[in-house]
GROMACS .gro file of C-alpha atoms in nm:
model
  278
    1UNK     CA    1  12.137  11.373  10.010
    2UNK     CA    2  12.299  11.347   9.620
    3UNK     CA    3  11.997  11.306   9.347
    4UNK     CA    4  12.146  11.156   9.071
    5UNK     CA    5  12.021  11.135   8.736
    6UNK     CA    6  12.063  10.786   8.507
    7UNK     CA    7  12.329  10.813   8.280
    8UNK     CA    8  12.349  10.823   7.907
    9UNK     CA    9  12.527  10.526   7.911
   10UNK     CA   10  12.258  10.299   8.161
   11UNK     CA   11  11.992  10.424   7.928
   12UNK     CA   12  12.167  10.341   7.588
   13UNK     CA   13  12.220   9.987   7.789
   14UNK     CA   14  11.840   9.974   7.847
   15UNK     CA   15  11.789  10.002   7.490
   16UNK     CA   16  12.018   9.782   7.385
   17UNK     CA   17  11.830   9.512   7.630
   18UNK     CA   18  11.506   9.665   7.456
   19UNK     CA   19  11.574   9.525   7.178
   20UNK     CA   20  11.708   9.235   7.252
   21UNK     CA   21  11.373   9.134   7.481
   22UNK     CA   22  11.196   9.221   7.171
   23UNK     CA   23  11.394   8.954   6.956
   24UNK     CA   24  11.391   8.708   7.231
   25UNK     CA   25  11.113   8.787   7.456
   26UNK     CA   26  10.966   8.539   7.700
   27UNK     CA   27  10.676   8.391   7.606
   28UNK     CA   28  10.519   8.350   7.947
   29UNK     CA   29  10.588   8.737   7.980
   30UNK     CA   30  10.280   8.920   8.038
   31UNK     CA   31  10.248   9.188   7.766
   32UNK     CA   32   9.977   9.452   7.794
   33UNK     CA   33   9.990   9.528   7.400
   34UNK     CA   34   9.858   9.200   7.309
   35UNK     CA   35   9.488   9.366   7.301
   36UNK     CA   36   9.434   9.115   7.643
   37UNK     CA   37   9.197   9.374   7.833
   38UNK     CA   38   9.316   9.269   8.180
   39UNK     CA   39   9.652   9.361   8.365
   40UNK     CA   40   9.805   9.220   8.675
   41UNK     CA   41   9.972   9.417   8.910
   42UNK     CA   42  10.198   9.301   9.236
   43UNK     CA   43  10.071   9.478   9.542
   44UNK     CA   44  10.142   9.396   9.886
   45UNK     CA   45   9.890   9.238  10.070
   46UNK     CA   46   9.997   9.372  10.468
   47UNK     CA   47  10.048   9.707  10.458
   48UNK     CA   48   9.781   9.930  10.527
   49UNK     CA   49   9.810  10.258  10.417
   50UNK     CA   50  10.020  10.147  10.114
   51UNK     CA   51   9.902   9.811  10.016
   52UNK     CA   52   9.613   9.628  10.180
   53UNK     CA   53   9.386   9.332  10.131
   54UNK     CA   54   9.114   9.412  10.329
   55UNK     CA   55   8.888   9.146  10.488
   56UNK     CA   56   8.599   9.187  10.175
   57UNK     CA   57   8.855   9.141   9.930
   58UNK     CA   58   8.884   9.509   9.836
   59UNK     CA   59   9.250   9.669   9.792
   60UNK     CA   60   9.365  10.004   9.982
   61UNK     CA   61   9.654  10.211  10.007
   62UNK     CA   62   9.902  10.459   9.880
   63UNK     CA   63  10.051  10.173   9.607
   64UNK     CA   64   9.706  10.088   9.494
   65UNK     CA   65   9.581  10.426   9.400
   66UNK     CA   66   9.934  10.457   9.201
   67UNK     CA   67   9.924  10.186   9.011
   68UNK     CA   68   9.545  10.224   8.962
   69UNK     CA   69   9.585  10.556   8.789
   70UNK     CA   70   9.915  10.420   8.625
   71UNK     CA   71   9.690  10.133   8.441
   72UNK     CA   72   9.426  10.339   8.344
   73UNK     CA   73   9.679  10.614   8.146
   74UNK     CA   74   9.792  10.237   7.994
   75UNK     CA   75   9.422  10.195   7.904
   76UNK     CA   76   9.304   9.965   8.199
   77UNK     CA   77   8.976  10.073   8.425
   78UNK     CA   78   8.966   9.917   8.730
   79UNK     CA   79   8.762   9.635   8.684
   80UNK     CA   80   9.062   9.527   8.435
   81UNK     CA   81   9.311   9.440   8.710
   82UNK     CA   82   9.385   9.139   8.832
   83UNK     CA   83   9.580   9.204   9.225
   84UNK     CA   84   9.879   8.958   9.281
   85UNK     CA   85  10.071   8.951   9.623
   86UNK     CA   86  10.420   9.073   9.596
   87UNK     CA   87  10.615   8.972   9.889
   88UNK     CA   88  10.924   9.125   9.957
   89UNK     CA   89  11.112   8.818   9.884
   90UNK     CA   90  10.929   8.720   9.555
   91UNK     CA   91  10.942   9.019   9.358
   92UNK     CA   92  11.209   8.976   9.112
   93UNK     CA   93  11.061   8.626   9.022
   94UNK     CA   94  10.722   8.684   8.959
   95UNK     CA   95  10.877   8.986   8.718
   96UNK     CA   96  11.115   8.811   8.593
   97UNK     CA   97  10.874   8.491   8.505
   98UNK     CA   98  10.583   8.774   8.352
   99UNK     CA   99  10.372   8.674   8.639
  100UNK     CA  100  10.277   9.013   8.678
  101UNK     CA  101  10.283   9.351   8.456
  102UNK     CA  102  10.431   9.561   8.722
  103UNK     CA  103  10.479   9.586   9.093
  104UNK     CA  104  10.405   9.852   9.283
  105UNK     CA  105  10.468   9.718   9.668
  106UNK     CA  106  10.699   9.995   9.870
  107UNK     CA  107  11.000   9.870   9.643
  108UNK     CA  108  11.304  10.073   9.697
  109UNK     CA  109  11.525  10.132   9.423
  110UNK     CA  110  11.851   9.971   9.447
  111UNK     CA  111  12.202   9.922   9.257
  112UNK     CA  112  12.098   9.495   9.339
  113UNK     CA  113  11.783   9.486   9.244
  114UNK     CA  114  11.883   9.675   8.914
  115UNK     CA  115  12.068   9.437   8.779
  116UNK     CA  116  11.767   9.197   8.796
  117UNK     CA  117  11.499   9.407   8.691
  118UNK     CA  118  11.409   9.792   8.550
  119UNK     CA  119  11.227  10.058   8.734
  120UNK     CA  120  10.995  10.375   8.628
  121UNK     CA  121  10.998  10.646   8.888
  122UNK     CA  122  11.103  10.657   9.165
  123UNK     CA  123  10.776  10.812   9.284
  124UNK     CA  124  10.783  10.824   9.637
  125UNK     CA  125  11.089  10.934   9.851
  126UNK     CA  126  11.068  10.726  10.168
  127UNK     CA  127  11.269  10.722  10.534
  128UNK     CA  128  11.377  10.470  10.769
  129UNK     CA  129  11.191  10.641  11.118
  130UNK     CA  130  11.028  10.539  11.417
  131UNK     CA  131  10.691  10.509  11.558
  132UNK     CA  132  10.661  10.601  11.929
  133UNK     CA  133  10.350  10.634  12.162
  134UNK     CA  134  10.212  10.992  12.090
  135UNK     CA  135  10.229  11.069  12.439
  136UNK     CA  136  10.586  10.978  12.471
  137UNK     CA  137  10.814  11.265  12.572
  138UNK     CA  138  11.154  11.074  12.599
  139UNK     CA  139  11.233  10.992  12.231
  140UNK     CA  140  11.297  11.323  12.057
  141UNK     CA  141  11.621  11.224  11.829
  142UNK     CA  142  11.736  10.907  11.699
  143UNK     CA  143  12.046  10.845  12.007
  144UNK     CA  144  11.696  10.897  12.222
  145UNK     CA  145  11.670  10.517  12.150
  146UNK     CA  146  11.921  10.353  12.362
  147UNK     CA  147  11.831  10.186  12.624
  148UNK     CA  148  11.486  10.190  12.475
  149UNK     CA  149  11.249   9.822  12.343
  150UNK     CA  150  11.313   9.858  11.941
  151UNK     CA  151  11.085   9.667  11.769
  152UNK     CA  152  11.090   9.513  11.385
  153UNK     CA  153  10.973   9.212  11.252
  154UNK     CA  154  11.200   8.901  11.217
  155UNK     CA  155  11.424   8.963  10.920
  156UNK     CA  156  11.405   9.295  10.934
  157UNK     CA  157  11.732   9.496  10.830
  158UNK     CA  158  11.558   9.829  10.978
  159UNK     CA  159  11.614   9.767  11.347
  160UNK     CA  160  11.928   9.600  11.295
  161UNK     CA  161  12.058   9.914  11.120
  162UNK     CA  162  11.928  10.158  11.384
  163UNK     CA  163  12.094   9.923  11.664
  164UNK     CA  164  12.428   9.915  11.449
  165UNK     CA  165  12.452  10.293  11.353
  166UNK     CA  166  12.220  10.497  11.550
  167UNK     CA  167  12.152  10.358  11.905
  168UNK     CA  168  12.421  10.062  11.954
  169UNK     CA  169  12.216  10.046  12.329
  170UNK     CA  170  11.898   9.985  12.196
  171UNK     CA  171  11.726   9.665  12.304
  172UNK     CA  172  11.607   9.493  11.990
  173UNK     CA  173  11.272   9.333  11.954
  174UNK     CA  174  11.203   9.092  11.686
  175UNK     CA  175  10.796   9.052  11.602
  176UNK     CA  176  10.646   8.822  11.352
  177UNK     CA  177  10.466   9.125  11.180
  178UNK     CA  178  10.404   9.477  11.212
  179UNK     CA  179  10.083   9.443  11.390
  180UNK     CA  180  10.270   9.247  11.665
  181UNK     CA  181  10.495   9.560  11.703
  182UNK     CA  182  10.201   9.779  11.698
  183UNK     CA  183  10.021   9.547  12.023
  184UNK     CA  184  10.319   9.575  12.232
  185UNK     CA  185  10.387   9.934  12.158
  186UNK     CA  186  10.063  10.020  12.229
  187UNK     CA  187  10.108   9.814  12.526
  188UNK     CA  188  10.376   9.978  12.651
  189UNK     CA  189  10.558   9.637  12.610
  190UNK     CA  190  10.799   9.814  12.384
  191UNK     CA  191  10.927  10.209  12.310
  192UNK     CA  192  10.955  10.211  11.893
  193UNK     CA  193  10.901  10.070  11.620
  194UNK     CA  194  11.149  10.114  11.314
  195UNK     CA  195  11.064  10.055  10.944
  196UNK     CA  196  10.999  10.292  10.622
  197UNK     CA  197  10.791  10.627  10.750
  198UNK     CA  198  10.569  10.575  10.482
  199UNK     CA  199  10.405  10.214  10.630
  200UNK     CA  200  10.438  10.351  10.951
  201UNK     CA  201  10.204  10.618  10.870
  202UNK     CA  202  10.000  10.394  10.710
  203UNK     CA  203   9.948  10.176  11.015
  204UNK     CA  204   9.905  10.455  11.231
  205UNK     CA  205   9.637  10.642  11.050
  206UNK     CA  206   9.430  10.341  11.057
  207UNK     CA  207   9.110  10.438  11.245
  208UNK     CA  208   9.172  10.196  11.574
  209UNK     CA  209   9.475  10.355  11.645
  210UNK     CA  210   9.409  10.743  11.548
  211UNK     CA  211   9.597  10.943  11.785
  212UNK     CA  212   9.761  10.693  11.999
  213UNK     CA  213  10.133  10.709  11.756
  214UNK     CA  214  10.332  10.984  11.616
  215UNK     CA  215  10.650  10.962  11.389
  216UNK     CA  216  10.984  11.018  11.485
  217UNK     CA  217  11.023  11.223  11.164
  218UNK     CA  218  11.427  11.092  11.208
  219UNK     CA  219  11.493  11.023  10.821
  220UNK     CA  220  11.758  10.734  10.914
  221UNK     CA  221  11.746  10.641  10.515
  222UNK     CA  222  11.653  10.726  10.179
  223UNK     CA  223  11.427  10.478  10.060
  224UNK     CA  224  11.321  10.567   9.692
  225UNK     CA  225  11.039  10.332   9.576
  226UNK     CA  226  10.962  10.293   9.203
  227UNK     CA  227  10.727  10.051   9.026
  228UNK     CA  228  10.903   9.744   8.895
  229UNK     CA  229  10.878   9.618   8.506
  230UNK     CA  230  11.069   9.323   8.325
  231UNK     CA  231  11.427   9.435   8.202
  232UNK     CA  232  11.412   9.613   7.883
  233UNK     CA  233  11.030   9.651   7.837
  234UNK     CA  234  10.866   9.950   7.731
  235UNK     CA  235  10.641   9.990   8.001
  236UNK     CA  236  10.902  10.195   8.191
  237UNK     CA  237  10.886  10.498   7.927
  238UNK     CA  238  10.493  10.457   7.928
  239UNK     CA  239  10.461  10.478   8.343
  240UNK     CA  240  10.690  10.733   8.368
  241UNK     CA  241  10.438  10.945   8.165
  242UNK     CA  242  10.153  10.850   8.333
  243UNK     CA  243  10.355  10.922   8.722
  244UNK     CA  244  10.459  11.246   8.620
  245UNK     CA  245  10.039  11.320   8.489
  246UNK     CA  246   9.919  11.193   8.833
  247UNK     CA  247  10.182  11.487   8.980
  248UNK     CA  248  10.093  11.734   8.780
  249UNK     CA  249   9.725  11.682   8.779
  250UNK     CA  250   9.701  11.694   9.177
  251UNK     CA  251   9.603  11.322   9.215
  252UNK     CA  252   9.917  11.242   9.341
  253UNK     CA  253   9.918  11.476   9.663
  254UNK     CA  254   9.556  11.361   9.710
  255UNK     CA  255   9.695  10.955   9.721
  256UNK     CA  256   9.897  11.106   9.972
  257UNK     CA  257   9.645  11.306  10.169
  258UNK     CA  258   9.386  11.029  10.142
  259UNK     CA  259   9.578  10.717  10.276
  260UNK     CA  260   9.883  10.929  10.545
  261UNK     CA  261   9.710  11.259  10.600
  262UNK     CA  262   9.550  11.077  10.896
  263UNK     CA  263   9.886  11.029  11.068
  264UNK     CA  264  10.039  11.408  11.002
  265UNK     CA  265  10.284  11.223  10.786
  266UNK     CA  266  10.526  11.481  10.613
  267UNK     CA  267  10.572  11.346  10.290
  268UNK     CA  268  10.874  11.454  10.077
  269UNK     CA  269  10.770  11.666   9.727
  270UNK     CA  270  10.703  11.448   9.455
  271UNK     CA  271  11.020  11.291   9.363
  272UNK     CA  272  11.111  11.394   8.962
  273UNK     CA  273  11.159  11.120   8.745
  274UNK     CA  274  11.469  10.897   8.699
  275UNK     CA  275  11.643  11.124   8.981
  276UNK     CA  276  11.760  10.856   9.250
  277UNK     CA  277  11.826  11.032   9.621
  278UNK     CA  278  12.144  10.849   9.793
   0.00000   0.00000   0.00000
């Protein structure tokens, strides 16, 4: 793994498009200095663990409790944000249109998605793994998965990559969602299920399925996610801030403890700021 750090050149770029938003800004961009008391931040809506609409309309998970402490250093209490579904799919748009303030919804960082919008962080360094049946013996390294039911959901570039790099023999299982995967594993229907460690801890420290899963704890990928801001807006100076507070004041290893403690997920360290992990 090569951490590198943004150059002096991308940042004097980022303040050239600074200023340029500031000439020229949007005016359906949502701006958080315009003394408007409320905020809306993208979330995702599926994920327990990380980001979860729960039946009673609250909001759970590792992304939440970021971004809540993230808008209240910005001067936002809770009752001040408004929750918008971030899809996987939608994300640039709904920055790019200023539908949203930020988006905090397991977003890696990449070179693609860079050139479409800016990132603080990152501040969580994720892996592609596998969940297996706790009681399962037979999967103890990643080649362990050939000949073996891999299950992701339809779309998914996570089980394609493990059947392309990792375990060519692999039988691939395509699942509408997550919870599908989780049914048949738990089933027995199929052996693993790939995706980012981090929702796979989520899912399986959810109380109905407490001590039925374990991780692979295989690292296939770096995934490093950061919270997601229009190009050139300030808000990527102020959340760096207020990430690096919630590390050193201990709140961010008790986000971690709270919502994947449950599942014995080993969490990387804290990732530092604007250091990107190939």
């Amino acid at each position: 793994m090569k951490p590198h750090k943004v150059t002096a050149a991308a940042a004097a770029a980022a303040f050239v498009l600074s200023l340029a938003a500031a000439g020229c800004g949007s005016e359906d961009a949502a701006d958080t200095s315009s003394g408007d008391e409320k905020i809306t931040i993208g979330i995702k809506y599926d994920q327990p663990g990380v980001g979860l609409k729960t039946p009673d309309g609250k909001y759970t998970g590792f992304d939440v409790d970021v971004a809540t402490y993230v808008a209240k250093e910005l001067g936002h209490e809770p009752g001040d944000i408004e929750w918008k579904e971030a899809k996987s799919a939608d994300r640039e748009t709904l920055l790019q249109r200023g539908d949203v303030d930020f988006i905090a919804a397991s977003y890696s960082i990449t070179p693609e998605r860079e050139q479409k919008v800016d990132f603080a962080g990152p501040y969580l360094l994720a892996h592609q793994d596998v969940l297996i049946r706790a009681d399962d013996d037979t999967i103890k390294k990643p080649a362990d998965l050939n000949d073996k039911k891999l299950c992701s959901v339809t779309g998914s570039t996570s089980a394609q990559n493990v059947k392309d790099e990792i375990a060519p023999k692999a039988q691939l299982q395509e699942y509408g969602g997550y919870s599908e995967c989780l049914t048949g594993l738990e089933n027995k229907v199929i052996d693993a299920l790939t995706t980012d460690d981090s929702i796979l801890a989520g899912y399986a420290a959810q109380s109905e399925f407490k001590g039925k899963f374990k991780l692979g704890g295989f690292k296939l990928s770096n995934e490093n996610y950061g919270i997601g801001v229009q190009q050139g807006s300030d808000l990527k100076a102020q959340i760096n801030t207020a990430l690096e507070k919630m590390v050193e004041d201990g709140s961010w290893d008790a986000a971690v403890e709270k919502n994947f403690g449950p599942a014995n997920y080993k969490n990387e360290p804290a990732p530092k700021i604007g250091v990107i992990v190939d």
